Short mmCIF file of C-alpha atoms in Angstrom, two decimals:
data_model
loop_
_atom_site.label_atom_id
_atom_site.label_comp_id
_atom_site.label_asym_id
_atom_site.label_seq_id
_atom_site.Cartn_x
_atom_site.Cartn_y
_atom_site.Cartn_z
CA UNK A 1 168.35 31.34 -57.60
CA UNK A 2 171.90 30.45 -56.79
CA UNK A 3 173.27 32.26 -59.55
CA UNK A 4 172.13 35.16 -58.29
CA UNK A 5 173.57 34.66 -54.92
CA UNK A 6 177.14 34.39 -56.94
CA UNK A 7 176.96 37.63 -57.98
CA UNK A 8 175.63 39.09 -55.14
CA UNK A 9 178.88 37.88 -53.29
CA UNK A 10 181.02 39.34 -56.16
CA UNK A 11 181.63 37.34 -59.02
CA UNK A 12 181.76 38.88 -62.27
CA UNK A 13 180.90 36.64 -65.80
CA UNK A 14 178.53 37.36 -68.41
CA UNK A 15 175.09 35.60 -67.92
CA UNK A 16 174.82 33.72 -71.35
CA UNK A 17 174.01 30.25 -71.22
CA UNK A 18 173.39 30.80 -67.16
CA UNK A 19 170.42 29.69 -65.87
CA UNK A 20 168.76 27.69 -68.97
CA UNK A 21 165.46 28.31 -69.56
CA UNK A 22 164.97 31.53 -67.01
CA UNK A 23 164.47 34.71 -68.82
CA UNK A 24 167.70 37.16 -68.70
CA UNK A 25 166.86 40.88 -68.75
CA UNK A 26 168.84 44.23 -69.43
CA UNK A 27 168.84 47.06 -67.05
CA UNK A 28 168.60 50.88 -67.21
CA UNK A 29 168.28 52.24 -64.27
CA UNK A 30 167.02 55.87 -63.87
CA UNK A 31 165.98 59.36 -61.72
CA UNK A 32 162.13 59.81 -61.01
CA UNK A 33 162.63 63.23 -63.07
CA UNK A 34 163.27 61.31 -66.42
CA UNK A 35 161.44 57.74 -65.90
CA UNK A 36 158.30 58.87 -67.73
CA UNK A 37 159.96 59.72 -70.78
CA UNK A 38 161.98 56.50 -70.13
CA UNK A 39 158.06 54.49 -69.40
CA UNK A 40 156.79 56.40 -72.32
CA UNK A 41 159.63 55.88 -74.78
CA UNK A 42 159.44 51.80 -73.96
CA UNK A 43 155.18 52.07 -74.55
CA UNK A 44 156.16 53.85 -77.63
CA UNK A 45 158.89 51.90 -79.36
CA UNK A 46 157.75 48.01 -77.52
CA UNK A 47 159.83 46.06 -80.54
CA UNK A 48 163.21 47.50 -79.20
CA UNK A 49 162.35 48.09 -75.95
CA UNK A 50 159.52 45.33 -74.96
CA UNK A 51 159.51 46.35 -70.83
CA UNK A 52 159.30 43.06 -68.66
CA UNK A 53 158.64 45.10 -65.51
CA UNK A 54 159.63 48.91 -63.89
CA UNK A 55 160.08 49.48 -60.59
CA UNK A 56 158.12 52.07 -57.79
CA UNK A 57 160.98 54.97 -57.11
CA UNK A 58 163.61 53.31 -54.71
CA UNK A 59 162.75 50.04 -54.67
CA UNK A 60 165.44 47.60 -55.56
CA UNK A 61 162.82 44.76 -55.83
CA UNK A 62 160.64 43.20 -59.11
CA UNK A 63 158.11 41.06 -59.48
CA UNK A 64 160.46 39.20 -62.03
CA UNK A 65 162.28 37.77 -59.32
CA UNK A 66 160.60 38.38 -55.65
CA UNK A 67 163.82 37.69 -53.81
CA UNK A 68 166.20 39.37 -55.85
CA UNK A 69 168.38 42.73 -55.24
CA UNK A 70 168.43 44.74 -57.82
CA UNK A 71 171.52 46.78 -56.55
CA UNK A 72 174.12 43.53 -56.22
CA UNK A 73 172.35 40.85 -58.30
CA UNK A 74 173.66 41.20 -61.83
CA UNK A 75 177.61 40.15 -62.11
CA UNK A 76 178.52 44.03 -63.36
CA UNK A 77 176.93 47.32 -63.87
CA UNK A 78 177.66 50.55 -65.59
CA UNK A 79 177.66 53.93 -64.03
CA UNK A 80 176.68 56.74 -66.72
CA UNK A 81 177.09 60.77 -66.27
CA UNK A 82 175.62 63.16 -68.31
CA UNK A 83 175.73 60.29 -70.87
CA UNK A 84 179.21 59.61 -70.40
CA UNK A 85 180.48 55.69 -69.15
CA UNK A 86 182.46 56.71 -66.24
CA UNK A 87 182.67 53.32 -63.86
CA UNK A 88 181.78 49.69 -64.55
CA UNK A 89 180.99 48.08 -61.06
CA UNK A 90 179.92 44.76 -59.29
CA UNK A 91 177.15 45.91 -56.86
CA UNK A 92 175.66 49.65 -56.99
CA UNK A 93 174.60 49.77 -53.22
CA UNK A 94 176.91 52.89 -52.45
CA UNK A 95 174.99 54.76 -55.30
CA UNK A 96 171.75 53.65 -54.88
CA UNK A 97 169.03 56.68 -54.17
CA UNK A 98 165.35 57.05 -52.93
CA UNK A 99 164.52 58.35 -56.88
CA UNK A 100 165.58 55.69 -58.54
CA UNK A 101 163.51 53.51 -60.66
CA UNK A 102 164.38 50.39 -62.42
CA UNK A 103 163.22 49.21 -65.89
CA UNK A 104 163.97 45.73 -67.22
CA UNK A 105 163.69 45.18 -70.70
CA UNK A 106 163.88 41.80 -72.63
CA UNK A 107 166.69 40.72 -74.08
CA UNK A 108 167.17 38.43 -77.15
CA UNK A 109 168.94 35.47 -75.17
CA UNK A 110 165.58 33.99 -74.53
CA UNK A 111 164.70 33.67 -78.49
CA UNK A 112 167.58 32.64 -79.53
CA UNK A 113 167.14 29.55 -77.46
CA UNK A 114 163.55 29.31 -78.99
CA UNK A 115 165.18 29.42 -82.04
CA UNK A 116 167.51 26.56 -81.28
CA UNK A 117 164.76 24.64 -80.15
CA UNK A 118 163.44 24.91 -83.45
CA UNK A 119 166.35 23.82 -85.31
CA UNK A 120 167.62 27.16 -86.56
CA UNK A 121 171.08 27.20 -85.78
CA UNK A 122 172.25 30.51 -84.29
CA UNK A 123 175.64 31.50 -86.04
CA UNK A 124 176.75 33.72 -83.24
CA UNK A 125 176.51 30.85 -80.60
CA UNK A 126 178.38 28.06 -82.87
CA UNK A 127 181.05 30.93 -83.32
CA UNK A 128 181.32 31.37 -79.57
CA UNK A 129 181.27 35.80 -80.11
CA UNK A 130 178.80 37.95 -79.20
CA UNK A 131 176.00 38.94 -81.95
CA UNK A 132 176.29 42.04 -84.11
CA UNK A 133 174.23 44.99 -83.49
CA UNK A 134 173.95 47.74 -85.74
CA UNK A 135 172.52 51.59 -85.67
CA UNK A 136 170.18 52.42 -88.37
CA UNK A 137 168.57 55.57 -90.17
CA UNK A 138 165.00 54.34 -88.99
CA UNK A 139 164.26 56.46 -85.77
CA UNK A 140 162.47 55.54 -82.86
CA UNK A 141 159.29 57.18 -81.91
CA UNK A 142 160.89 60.04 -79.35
CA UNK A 143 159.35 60.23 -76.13
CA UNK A 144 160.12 63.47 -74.34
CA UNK A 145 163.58 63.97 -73.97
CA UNK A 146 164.28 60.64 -75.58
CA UNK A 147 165.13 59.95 -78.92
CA UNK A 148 167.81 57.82 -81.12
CA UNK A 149 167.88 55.16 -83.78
CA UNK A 150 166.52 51.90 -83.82
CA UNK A 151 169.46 49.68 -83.26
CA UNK A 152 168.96 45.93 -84.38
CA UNK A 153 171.12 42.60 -83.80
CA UNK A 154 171.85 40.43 -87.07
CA UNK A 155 171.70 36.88 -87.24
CA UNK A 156 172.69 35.25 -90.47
CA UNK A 157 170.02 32.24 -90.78
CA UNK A 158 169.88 29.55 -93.89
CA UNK A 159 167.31 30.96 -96.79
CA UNK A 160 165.32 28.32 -96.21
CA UNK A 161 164.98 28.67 -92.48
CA UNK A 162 164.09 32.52 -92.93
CA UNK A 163 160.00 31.68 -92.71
CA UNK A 164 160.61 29.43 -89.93
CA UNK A 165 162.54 31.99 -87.77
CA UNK A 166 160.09 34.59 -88.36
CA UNK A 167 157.31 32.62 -86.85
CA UNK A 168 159.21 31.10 -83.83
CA UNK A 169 160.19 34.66 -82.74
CA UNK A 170 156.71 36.66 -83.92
CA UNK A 171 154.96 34.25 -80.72
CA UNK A 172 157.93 36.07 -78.46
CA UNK A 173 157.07 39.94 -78.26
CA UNK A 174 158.18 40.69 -75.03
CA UNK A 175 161.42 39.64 -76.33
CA UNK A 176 161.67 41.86 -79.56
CA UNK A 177 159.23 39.60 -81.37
CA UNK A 178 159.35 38.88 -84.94
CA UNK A 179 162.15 40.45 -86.87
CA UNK A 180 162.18 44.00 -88.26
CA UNK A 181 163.77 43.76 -91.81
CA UNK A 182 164.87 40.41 -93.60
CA UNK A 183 167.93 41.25 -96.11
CA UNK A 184 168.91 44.53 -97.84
CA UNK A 185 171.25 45.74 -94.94
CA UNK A 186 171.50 49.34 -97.23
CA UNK A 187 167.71 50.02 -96.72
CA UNK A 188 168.55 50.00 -92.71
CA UNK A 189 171.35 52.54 -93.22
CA UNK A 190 174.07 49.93 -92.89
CA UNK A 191 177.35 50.17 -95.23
CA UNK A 192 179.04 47.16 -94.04
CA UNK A 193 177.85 44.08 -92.17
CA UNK A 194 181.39 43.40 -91.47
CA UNK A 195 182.19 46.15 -89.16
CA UNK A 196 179.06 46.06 -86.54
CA UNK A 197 178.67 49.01 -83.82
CA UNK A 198 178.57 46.44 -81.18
CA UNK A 199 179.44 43.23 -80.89
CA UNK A 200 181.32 40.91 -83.02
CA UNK A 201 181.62 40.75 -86.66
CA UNK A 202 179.72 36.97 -87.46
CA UNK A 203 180.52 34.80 -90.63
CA UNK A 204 177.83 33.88 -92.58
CA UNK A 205 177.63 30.25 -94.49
CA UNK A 206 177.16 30.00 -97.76
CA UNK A 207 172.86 30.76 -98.35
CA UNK A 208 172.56 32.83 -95.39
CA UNK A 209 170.56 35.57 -95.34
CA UNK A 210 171.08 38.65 -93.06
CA UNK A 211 167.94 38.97 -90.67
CA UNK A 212 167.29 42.32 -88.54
CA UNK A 213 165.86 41.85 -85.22
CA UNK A 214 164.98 45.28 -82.76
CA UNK A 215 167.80 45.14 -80.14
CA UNK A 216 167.70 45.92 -76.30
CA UNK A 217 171.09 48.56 -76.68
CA UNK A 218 168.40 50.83 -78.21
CA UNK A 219 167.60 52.39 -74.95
CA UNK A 220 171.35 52.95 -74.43
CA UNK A 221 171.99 54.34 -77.34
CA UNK A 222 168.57 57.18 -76.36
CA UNK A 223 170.26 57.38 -73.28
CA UNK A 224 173.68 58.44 -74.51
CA UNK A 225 172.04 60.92 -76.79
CA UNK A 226 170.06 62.53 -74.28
CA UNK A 227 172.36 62.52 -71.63
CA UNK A 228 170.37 62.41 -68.42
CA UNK A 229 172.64 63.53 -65.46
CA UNK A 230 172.74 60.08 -63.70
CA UNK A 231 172.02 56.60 -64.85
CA UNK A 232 172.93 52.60 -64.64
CA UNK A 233 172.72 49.89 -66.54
CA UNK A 234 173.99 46.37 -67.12
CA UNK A 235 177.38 46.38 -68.62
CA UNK A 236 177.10 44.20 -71.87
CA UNK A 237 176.38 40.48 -71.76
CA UNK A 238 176.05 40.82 -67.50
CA UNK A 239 172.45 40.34 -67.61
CA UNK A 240 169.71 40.31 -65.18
CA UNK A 241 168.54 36.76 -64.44
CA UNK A 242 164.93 36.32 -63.77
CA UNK A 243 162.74 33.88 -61.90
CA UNK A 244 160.50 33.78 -64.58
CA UNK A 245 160.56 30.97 -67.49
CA UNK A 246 161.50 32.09 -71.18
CA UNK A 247 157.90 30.36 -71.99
CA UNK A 248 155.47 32.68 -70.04
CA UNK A 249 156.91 35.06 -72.92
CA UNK A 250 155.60 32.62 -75.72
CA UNK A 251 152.43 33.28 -77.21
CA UNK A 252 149.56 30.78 -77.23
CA UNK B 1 136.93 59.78 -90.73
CA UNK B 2 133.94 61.40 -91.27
CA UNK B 3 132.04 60.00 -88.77
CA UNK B 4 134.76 62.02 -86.17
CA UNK B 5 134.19 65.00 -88.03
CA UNK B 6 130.32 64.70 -87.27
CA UNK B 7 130.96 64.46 -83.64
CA UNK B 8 133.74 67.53 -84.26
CA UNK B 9 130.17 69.28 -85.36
CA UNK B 10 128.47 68.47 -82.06
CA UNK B 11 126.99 65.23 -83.03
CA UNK B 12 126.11 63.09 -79.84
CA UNK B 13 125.67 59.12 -79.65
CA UNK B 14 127.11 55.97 -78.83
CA UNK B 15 129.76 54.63 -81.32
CA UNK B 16 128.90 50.88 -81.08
CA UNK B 17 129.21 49.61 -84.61
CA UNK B 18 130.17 52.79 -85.97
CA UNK B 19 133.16 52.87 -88.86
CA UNK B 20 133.35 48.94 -88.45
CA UNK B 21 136.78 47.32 -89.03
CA UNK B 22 137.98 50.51 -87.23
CA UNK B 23 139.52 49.55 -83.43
CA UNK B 24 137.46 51.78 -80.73
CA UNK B 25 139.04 53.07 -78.02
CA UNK B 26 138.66 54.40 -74.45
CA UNK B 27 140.41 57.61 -73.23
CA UNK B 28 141.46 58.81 -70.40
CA UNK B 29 143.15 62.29 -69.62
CA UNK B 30 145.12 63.36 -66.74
CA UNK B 31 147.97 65.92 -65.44
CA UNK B 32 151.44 65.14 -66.21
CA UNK B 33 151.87 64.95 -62.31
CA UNK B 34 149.54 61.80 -62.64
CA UNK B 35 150.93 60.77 -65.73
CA UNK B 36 153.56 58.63 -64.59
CA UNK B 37 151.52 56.58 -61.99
CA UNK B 38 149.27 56.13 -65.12
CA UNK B 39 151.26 54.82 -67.68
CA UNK B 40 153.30 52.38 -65.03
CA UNK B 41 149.46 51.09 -64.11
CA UNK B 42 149.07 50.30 -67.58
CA UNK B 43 152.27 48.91 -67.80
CA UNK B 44 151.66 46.66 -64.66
CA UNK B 45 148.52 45.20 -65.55
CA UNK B 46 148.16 44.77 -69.57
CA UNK B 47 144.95 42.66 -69.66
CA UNK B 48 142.65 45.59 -68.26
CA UNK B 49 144.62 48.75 -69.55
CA UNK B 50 146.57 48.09 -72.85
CA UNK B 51 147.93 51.36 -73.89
CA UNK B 52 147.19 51.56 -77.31
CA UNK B 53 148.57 55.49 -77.64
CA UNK B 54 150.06 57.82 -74.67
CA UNK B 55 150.40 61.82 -76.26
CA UNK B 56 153.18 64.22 -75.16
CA UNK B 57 152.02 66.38 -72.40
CA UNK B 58 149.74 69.37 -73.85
CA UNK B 59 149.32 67.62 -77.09
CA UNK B 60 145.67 66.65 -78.33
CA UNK B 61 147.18 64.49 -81.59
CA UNK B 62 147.66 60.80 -81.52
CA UNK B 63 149.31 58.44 -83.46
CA UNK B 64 146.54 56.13 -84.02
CA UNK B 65 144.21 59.24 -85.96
CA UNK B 66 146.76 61.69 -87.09
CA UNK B 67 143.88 64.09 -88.78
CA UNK B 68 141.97 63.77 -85.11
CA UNK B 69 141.34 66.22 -82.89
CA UNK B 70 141.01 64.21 -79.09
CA UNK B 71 139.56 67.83 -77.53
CA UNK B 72 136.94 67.17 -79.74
CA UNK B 73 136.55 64.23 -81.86
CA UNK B 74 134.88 62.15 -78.99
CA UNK B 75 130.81 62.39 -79.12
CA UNK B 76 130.31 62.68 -75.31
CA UNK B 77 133.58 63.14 -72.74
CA UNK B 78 133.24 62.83 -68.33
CA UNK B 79 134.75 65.82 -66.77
CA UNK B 80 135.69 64.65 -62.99
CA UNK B 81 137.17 66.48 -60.36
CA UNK B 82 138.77 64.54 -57.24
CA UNK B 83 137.60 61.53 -58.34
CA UNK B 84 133.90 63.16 -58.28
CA UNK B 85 131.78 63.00 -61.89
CA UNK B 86 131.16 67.32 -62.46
CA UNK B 87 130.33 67.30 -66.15
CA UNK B 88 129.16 65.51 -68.62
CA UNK B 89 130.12 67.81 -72.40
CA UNK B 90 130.84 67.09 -76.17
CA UNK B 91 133.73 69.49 -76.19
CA UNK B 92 136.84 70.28 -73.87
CA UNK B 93 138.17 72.65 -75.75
CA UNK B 94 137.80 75.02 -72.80
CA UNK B 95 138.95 72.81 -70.47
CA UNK B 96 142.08 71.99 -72.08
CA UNK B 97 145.80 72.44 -70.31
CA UNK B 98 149.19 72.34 -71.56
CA UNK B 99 150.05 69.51 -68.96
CA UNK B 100 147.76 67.01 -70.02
CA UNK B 101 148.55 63.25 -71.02
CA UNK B 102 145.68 61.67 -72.74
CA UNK B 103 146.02 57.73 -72.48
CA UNK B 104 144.14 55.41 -75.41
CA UNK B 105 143.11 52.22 -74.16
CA UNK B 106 141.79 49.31 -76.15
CA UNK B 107 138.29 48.32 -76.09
CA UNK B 108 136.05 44.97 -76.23
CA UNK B 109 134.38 46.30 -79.05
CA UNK B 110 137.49 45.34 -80.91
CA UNK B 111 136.95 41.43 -79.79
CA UNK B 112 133.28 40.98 -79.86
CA UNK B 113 133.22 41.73 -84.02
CA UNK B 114 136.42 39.22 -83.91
CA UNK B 115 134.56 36.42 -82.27
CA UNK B 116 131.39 37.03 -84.49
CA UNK B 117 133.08 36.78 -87.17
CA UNK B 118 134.16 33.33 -85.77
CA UNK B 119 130.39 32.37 -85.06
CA UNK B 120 130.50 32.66 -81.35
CA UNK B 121 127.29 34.51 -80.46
CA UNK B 122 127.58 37.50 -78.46
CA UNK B 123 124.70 37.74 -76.55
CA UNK B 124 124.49 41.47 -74.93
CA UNK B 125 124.74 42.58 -79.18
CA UNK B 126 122.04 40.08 -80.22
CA UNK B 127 120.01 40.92 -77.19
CA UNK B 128 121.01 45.01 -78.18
CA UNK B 129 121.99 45.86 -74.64
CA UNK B 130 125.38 46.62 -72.76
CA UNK B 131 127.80 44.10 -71.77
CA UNK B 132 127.33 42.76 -67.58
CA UNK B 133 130.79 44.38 -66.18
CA UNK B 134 131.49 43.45 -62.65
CA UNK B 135 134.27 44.64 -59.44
CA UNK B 136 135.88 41.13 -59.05
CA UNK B 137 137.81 40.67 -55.26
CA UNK B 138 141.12 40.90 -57.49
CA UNK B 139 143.17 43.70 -57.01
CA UNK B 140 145.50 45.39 -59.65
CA UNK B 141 148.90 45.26 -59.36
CA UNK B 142 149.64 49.17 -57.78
CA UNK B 143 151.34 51.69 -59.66
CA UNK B 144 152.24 54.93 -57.23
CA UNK B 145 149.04 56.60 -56.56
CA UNK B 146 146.66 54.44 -58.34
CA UNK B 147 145.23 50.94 -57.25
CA UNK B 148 141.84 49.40 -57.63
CA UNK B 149 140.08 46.20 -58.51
CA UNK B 150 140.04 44.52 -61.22
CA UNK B 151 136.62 45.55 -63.47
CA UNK B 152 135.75 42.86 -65.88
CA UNK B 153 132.96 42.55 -68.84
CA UNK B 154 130.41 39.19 -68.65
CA UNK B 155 129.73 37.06 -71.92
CA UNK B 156 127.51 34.12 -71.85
CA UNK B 157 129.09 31.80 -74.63
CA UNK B 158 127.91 28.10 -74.89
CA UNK B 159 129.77 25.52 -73.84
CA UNK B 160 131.16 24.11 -76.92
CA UNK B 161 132.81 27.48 -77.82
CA UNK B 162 134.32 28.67 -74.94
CA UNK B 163 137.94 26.89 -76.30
CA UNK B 164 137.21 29.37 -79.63
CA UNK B 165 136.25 32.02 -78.19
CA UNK B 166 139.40 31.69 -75.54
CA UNK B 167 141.54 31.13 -79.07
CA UNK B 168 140.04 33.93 -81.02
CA UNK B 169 140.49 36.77 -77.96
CA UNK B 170 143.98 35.42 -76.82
CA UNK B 171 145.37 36.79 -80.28
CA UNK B 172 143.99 39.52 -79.54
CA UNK B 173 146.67 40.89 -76.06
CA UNK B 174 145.83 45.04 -77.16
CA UNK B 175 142.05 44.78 -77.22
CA UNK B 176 142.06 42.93 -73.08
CA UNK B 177 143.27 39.47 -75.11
CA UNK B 178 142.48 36.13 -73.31
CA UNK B 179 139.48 35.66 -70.91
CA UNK B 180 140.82 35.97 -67.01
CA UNK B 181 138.12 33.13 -66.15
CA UNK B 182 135.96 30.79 -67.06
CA UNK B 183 133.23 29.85 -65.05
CA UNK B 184 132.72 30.10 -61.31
CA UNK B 185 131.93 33.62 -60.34
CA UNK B 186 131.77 33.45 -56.75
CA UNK B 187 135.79 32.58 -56.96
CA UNK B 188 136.29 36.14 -58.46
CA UNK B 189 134.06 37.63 -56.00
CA UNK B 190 131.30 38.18 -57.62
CA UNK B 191 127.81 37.53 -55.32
CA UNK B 192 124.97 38.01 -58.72
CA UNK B 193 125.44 37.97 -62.09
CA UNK B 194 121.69 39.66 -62.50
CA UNK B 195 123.05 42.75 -60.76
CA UNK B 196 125.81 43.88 -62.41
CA UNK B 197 128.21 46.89 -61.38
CA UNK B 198 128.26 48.13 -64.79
CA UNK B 199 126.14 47.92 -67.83
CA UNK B 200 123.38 45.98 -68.31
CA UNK B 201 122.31 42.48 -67.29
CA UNK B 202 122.53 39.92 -70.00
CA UNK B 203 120.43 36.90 -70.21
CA UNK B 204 121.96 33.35 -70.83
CA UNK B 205 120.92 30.88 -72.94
CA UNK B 206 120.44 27.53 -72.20
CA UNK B 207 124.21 25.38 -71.92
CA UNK B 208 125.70 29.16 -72.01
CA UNK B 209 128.93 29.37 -69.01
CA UNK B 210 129.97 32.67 -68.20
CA UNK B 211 133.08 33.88 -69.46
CA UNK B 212 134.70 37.20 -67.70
CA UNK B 213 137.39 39.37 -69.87
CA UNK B 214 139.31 42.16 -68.31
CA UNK B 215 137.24 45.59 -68.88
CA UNK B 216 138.48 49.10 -69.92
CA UNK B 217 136.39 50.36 -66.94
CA UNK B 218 139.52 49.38 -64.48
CA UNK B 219 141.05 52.10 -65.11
CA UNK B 220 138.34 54.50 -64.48
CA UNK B 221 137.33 52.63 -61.56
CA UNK B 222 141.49 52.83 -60.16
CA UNK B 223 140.81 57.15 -61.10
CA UNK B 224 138.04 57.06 -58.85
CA UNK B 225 139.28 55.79 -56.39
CA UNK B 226 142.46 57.74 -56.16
CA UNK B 227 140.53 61.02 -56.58
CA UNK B 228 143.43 62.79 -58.91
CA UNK B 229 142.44 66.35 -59.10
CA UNK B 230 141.33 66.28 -62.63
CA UNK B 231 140.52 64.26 -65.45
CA UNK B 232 138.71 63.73 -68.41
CA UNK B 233 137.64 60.36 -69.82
CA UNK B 234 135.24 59.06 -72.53
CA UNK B 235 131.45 58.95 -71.79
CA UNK B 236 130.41 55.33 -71.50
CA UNK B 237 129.98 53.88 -75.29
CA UNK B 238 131.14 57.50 -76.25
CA UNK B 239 134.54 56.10 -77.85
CA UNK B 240 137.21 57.66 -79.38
CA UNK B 241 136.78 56.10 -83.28
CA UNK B 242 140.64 55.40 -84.99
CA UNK B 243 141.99 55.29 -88.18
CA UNK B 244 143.52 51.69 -86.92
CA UNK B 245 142.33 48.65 -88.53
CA UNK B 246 141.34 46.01 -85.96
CA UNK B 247 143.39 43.64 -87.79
CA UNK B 248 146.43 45.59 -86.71
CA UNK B 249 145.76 43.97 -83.15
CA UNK B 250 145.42 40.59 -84.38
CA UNK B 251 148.60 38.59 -83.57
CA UNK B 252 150.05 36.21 -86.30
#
């Protein structure tokens, strides 16, 4: 995939819209020592953290994408400490170790095209920002030393559209599947859907409702908590891009 | 579930149609040195080992019974040591370790009342024997330690409803989902349908095709063949009964 190639020669942009139709995947990269809670937290929570594929300890190579590198392929990484962001990087060679093990998770990039595809616009993507994502009070099943709150992504979508939205994403679980929560942002713990936790605050059009969808910065936000003494991920937006086609994640 | 309580009490037999409506399942116990090569085999390959539950290490409660007991709630459990059969008991109370992972894997039996109640005949219940399970020449997708073939179960379904009974199963991705193959043994490696690896051999009916699922026995056979130092795992037909609906498996 020539994209790919890009970025493993150095060029940094985020992935969206790259690579139409492939599915894009987030990264958290991890020790041996903590992957089974990571494994087991992912089996345990598979709305906000569907896994797409982990890797044997070392190996820098997935069945997502046979000829991929998983150490220079993505346009930027993140280097984490004891839960603390301390570098964001274009290739992670120079801190790559024989205990490592890769999990890709799937990210909402491929629904929202579904959705477009079914003629539910996606407010986020006509406002050219990034979606809003929000913690919650609902908790995540812990796993080990991993726990946090479920952290969702809002999309405001036309009342009327609401049913239709719900069924085009329920066919994608490996994706986040069907929304968690339709309306009522207070029942998720939310004050304000004007000041998100990440991402961009999105306007809504007149007869939007708010809709809740389990979101793939749920494992980051575990991982912050639990502060594992090493760690990498994608930085925001700089996705992994797959060989794989967003429809071998559609249900029959 | 008083029918768990019974085999609490030392009550021993199979749990085929037992609490209908209730999903079934197979278990599986091992070390948490295994544990991670487990749960990244069920991760790898869905169709034969969907992880319905995976406990913390030591703990004997599960999500999917939370009044059960899974030292000894099971009517019959298989004790094995390096991958050797040592015990067959209806207890392991005495047995039990603070290290071990117990794994909950979905079960045909889940399916099979699914596609009755869609009016495909299922012919190893009408004919009251066990389902035809067979080694195919597939292999599993490795996960550390553990590899294997894949195992799958043998239903003769006439012609005219293999499409439904493909339809009816593929909403069902936790309880082994879609058939793996229609048809055509000999491509999966499979010499004589009479003579079965597993089970019993079922007869066909005239106009029946045989359709092959991926079995809950992969795992077991994958154990056996890495010879882990201990485990525990489910008599045949010996399930662990839940408090799950089966319609909780059923996609939309």
């Amino acid at each position: 995939m020539s994209v790919r190639l890009a970025y493993r020669e150095g060029l940094v942009e985020p992935t969206s819209g790259r690579a139409p139709g492939y599915t894009q995947a987030n990264l958290v990269v991890l020790p041996r020592e903590w992957a089974f809670d990571m494994l087991l937290f992912g089996q345990r929570n598979p709305q906000p953290v569907p896994l797409l594929d982990v890797t044997d300890p070392g190996s820098y190579q997935t069945a997502l994408a046979e000829d991929a590198d998983l150490r220079t392929d993505l346009p930027l990484y993140r280097v984490w400490e004891n839960g603390e962001l301390v570098a964001e990087v274009p290739d992670v060679r120079d801190l790559w170790r024989d205990d490592l093990v890769s999990f890709l998770i799937g990210c909402s990039f491929s629904f929202e095209s579904a959705l477009i595809d079914a003629g539910v616009p996606v407010r986020n993507i006509d406002q050219g920002i990034n979606v809003s994502m929000y913690r919650t009070s609902v908790d995540c099943r812990p796993a080990g030393r991993l726990s946090g709150p479920l952290v969702v992504s809002m999309r405001p979508i036309p009342a009327a559209l609401v049913p239709l939205a719900v069924q085009v994403t329920a066919r994608m679980p490996k994706v986040h599947g069907a929304p968690v929560h339709v309306g009522s942002p207070e029942s998720l713990g939310i004050p304000d859907l004007a000041t998100p936790d990440f991402g961009d605050p999105v306007s809504f059009e007149p007869g939007d409702i708010p809709v809740f969808w389990a979101c793939g910065v749920t494992p980051q936000a575990a991982l912050m908590a639990s502060r594992p003494p090493f760690a990498l991920t994608h930085a925001p937006g700089h996705m992994f891009i797959t060989n794989t086609p967003n429809t071998t994640y559609h249900l029959p």
